[in-house]
CSV table of C-alpha atoms and ligand atoms in Angstrom, one decimal:
chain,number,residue,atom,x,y,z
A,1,UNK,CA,129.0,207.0,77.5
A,2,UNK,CA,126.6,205.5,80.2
A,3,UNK,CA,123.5,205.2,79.6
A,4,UNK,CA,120.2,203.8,81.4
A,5,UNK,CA,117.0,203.0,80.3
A,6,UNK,CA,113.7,203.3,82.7
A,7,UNK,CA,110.4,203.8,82.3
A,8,UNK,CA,106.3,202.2,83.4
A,9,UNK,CA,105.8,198.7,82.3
A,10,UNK,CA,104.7,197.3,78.9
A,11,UNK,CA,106.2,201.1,77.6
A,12,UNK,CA,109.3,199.9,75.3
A,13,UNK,CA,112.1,200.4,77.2
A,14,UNK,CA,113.2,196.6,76.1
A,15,UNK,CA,112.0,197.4,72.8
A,16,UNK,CA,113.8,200.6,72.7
A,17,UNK,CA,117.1,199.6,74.5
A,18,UNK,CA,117.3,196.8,72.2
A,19,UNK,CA,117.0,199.1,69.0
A,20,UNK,CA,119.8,201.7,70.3
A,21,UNK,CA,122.1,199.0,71.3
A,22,UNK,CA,122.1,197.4,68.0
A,23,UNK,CA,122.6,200.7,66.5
A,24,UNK,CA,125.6,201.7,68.5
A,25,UNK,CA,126.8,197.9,67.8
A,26,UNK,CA,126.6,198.6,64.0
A,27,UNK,CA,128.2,201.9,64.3
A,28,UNK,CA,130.9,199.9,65.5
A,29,UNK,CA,130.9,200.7,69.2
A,30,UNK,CA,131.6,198.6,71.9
A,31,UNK,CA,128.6,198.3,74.6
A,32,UNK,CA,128.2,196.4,77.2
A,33,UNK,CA,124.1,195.4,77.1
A,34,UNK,CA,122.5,195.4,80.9
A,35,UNK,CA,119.7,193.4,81.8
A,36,UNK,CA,118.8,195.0,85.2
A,37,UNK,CA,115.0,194.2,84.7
A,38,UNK,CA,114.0,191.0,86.5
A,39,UNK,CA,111.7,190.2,83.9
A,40,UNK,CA,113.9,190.3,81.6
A,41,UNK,CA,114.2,190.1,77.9
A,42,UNK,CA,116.7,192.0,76.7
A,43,UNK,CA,118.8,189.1,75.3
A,44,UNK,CA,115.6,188.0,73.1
A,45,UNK,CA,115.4,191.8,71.7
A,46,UNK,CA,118.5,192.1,71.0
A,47,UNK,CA,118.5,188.4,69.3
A,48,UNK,CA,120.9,186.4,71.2
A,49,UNK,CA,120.2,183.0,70.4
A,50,UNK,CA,118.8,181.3,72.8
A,51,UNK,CA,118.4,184.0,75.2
A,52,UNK,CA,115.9,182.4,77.8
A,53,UNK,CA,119.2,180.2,78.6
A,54,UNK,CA,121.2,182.7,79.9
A,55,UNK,CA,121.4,182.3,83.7
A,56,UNK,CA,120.9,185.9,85.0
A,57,UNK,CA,124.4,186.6,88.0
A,58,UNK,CA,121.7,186.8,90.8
A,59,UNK,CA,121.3,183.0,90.8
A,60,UNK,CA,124.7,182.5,90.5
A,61,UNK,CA,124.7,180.9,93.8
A,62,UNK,CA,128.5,179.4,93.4
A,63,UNK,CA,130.2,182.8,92.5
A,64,UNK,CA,127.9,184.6,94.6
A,65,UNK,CA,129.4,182.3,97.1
A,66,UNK,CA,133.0,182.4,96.1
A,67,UNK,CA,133.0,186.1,95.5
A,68,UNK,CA,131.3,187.2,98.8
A,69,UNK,CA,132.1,184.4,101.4
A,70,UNK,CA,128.7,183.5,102.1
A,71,UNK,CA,125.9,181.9,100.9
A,72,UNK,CA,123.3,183.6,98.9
A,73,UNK,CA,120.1,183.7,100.8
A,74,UNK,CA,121.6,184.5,104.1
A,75,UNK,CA,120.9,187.9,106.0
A,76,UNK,CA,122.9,188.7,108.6
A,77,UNK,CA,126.4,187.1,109.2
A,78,UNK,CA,129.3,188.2,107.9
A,79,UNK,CA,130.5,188.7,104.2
A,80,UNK,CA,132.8,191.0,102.2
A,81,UNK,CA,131.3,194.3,101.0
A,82,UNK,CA,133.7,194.7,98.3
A,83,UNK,CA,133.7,191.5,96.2
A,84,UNK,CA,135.9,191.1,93.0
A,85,UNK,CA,133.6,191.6,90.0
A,86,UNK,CA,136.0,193.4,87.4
A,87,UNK,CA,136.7,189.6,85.9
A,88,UNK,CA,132.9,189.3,85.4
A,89,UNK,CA,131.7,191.6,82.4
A,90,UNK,CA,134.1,189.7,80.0
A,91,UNK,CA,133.8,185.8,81.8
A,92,UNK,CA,130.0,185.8,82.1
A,93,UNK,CA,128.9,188.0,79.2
A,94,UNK,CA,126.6,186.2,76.3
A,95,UNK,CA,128.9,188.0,72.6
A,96,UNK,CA,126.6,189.0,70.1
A,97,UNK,CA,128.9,191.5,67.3
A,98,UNK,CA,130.5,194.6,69.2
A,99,UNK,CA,127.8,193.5,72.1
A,100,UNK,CA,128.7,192.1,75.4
A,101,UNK,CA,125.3,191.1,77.4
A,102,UNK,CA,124.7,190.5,81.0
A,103,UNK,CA,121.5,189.2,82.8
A,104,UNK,CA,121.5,190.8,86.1
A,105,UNK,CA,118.3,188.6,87.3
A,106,UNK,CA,116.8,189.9,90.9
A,107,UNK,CA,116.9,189.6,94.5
A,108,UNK,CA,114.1,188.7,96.7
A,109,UNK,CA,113.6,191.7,98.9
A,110,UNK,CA,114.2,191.6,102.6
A,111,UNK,CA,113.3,195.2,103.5
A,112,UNK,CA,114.6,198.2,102.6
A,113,UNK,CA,118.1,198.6,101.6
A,114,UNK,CA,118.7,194.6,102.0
A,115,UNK,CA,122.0,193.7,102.6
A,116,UNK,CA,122.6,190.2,101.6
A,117,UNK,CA,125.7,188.1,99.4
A,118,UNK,CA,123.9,188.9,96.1
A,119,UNK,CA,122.4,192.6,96.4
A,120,UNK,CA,125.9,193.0,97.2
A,121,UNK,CA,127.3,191.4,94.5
A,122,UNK,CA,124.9,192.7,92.0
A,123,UNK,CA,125.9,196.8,93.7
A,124,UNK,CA,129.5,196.1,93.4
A,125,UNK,CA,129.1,195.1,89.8
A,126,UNK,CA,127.1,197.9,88.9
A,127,UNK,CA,129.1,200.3,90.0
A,128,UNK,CA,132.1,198.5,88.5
A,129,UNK,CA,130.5,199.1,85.6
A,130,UNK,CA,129.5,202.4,85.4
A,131,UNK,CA,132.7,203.7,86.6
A,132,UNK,CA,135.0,201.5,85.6
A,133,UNK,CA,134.2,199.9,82.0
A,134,UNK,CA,135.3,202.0,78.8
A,135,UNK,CA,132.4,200.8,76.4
A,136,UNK,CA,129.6,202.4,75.9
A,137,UNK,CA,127.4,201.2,78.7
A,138,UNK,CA,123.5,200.8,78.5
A,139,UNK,CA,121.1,199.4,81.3
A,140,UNK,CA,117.8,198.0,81.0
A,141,UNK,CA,116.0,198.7,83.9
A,142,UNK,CA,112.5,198.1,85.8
A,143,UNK,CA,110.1,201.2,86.4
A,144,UNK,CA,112.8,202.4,88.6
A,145,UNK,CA,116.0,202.9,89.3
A,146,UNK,CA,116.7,200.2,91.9
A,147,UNK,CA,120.4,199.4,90.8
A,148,UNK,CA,122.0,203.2,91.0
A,149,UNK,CA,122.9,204.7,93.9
A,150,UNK,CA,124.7,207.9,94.4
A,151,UNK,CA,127.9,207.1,93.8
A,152,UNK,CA,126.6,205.3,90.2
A,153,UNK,CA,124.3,208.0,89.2
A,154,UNK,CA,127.0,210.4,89.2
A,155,UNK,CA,128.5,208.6,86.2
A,156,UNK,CA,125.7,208.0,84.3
A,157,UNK,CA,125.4,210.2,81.3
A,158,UNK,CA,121.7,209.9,80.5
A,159,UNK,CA,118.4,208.8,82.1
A,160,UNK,CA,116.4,207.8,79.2
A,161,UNK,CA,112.8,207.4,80.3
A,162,UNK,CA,110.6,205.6,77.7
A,163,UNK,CA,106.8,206.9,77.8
A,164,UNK,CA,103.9,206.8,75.9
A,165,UNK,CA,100.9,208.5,75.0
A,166,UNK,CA,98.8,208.0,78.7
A,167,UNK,CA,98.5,210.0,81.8
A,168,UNK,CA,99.9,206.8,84.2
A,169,UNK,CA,103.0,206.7,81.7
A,170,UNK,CA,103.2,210.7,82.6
A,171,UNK,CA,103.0,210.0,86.1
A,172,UNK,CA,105.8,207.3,86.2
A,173,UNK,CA,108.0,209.6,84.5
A,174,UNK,CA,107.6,212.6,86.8
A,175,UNK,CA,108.1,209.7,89.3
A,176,UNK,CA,111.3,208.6,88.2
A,177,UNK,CA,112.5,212.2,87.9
A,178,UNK,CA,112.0,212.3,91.9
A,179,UNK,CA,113.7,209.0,92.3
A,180,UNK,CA,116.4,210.1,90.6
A,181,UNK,CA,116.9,213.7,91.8
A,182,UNK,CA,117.0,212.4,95.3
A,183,UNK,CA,120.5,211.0,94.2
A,184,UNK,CA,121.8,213.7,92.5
A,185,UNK,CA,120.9,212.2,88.7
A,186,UNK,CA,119.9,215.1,86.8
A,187,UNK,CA,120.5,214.3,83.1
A,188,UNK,CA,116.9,212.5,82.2
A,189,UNK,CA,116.1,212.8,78.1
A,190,UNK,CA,112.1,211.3,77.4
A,191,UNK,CA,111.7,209.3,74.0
A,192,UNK,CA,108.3,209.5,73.3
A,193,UNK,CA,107.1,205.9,72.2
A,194,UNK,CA,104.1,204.5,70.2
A,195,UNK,CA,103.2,207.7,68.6
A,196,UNK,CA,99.9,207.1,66.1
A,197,UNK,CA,99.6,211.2,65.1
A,198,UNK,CA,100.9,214.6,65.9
A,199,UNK,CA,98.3,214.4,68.9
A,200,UNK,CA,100.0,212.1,70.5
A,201,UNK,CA,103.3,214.0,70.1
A,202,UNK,CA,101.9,217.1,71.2
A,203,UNK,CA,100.2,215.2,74.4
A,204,UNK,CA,103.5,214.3,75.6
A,205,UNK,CA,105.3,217.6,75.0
A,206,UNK,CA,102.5,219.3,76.7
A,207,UNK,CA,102.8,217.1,79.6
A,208,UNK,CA,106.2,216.9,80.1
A,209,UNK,CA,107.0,220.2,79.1
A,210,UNK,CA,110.4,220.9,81.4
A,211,UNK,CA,112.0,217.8,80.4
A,212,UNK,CA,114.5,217.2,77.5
A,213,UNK,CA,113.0,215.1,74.2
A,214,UNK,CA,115.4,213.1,72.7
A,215,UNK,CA,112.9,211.9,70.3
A,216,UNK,CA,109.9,209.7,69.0
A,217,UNK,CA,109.1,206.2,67.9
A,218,UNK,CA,105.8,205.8,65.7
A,219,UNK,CA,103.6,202.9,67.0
A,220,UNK,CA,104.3,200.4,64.3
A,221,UNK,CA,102.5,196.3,64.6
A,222,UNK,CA,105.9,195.1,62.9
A,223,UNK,CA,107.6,195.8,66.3
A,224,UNK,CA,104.9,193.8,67.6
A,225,UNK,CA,105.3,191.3,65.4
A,226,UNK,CA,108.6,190.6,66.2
A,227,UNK,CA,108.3,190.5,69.7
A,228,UNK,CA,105.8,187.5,68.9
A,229,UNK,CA,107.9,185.9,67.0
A,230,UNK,CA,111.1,186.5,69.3
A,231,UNK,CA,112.6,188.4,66.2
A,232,UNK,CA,114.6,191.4,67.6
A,233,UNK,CA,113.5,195.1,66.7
A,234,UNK,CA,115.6,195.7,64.7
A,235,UNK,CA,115.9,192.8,62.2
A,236,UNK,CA,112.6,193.7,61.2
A,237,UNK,CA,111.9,196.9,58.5
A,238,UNK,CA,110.6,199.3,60.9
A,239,UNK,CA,110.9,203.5,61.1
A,240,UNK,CA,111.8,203.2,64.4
A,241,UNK,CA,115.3,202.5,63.7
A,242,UNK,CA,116.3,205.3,61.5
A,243,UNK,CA,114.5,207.2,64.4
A,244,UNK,CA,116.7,205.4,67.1
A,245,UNK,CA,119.7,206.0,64.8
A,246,UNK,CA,118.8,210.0,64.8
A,247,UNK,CA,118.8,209.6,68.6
A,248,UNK,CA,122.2,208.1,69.0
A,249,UNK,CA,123.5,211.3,66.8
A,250,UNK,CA,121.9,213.7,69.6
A,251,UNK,CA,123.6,212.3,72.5
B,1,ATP,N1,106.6,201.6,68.9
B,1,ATP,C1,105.9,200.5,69.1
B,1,ATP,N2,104.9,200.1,68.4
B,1,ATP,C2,104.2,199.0,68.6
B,1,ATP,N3,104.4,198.2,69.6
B,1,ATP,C3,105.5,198.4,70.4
B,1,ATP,C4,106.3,199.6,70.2
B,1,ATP,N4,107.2,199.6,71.2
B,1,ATP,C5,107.0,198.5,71.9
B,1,ATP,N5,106.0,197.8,71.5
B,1,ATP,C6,105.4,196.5,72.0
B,1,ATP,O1,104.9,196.8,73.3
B,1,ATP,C7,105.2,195.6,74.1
B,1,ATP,C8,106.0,196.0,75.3
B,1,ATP,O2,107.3,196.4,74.8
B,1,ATP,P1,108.6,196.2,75.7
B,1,ATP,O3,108.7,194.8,76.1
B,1,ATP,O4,109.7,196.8,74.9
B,1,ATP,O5,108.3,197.2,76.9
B,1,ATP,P2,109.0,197.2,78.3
B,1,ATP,O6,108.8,198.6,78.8
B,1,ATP,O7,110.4,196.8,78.2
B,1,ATP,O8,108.1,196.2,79.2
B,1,ATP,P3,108.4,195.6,80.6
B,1,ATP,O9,108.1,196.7,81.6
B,1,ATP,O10,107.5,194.4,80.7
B,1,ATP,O11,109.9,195.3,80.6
B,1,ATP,C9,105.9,194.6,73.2
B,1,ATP,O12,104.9,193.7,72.7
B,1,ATP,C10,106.4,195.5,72.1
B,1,ATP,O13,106.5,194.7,70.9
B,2,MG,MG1,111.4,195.3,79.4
């Protein structure tokens, strides 16, 4: 199973990731954890100790180098397309139980479609990934879908788009839905996060009425709480792991 996680900023998609990641862990799946969010902080939700130490593949200018044949940083010039990366899940991967974590980290933008040693390096690995790897695969990711492309998005079983109760929330979704229809990725499931009532619930169904629910997390301060406190979601006593857990059963 291949999953991926998108959604607007500041939404839960760390919070949430984190919480179904654990849960498939404890279930006694393999999964191999993606950090494809620059900003990341994946390992700290999922509790990996000392998780701000984990040097994300993107400024892993030495591999980068051996893997590709050119330094990273150079446009232009000539470099291999295809690097090895199959090696890399189980070398550079931070363990944590049945979990098997990777920091993606991100690559300064030279235009469109930049083709340079690590945008290439970071592709081939993703794809690897997605196609290749037999754990149960899920992806962190920024408000977009930067790291799929077509041949990746065929293999992904779910978009999971994290919202919450707000109209620019609404928007990104419907957003992401374009994105990802212009490469052929038509499974997307919402999970409706920070609910207070039934209003807020029945905002988000009414808004995003044609798109599959896969389910709700209540706004609770204790998830807050741990994210102060670097605590993972789900080490803390919070409904919104039995709701995760109930989530996992309907994919
Ligand atoms: N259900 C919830 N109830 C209360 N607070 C929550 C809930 N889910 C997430 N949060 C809080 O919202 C903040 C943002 O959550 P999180 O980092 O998971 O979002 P994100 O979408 O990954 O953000 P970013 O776009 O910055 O990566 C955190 O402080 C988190 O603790
Ligand atoms: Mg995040």
């Amino acid at each position: 199973m291949k999953l991926a996680v998108s959604g607007k900023g500041g939404v839960g998609k760390t919070t949430f990731a984190s919480l179904l990641i654990r849960t498939l862990s404890d279930q006694g799946k393999k999964v191999l954890a993606i950090d494809a969010d620059p900003d990341a902080n994946l390992a700290a939700g999922l509790g990996i100790p000392d998780a701000d130490r984990i040097v994300p593949i993107a400024e892993m200018k030495d591999l980068i180098c051996e893997r590709t044949g050119a330094q990273p940083g150079t446009v232009g010039g000539y470099f291999k397309l295809n690097p090895q990366v199959d090696d890399l899940p189980d070398a550079l991967s931070a363990k944590l139980d049945n979990i098997k974590f990777m920091r993606l980290g991100g690559v300064k933008k030279g235009g469109s479609g930049c083709i340079c040693p690590e945008s290439t390096l970071l592709r081939a690995l993703v794809m690897h990934i997605v196609l290749q790897r037999d754990e149960v695969v899920v992806m962190d990711m920024e408000a977009g879908i930067e790291h799929l492309g077509r041949a990746t998005a065929k293999a992904v079983d779910k978009l999971i788009v994290v919202v919450e109760p707000g109209r620019r929330s609404i928007d990104t979704a419907e957003h992401i839905r374009q994105l990802a229809s212009e490469i052929n990725l038509h499974h997307i499931a919402i999970v409706g996060n920070k609910i207070r009532n039934a209003d807020d619930e029945a905002f988000l169904k009414t808004h995003l009425s044609d798109f599959e629910f896969l389910g709700f997390l209540p706004q609770d301060d204790r998830l807050i709480e741990a994210d102060l406190k670097g605590v993972s979601p789900y080490d803390v006593e919070s409904p919104a792991k039995t709701r995760v857990g109930e989530m996992v059963g309907r994919l």
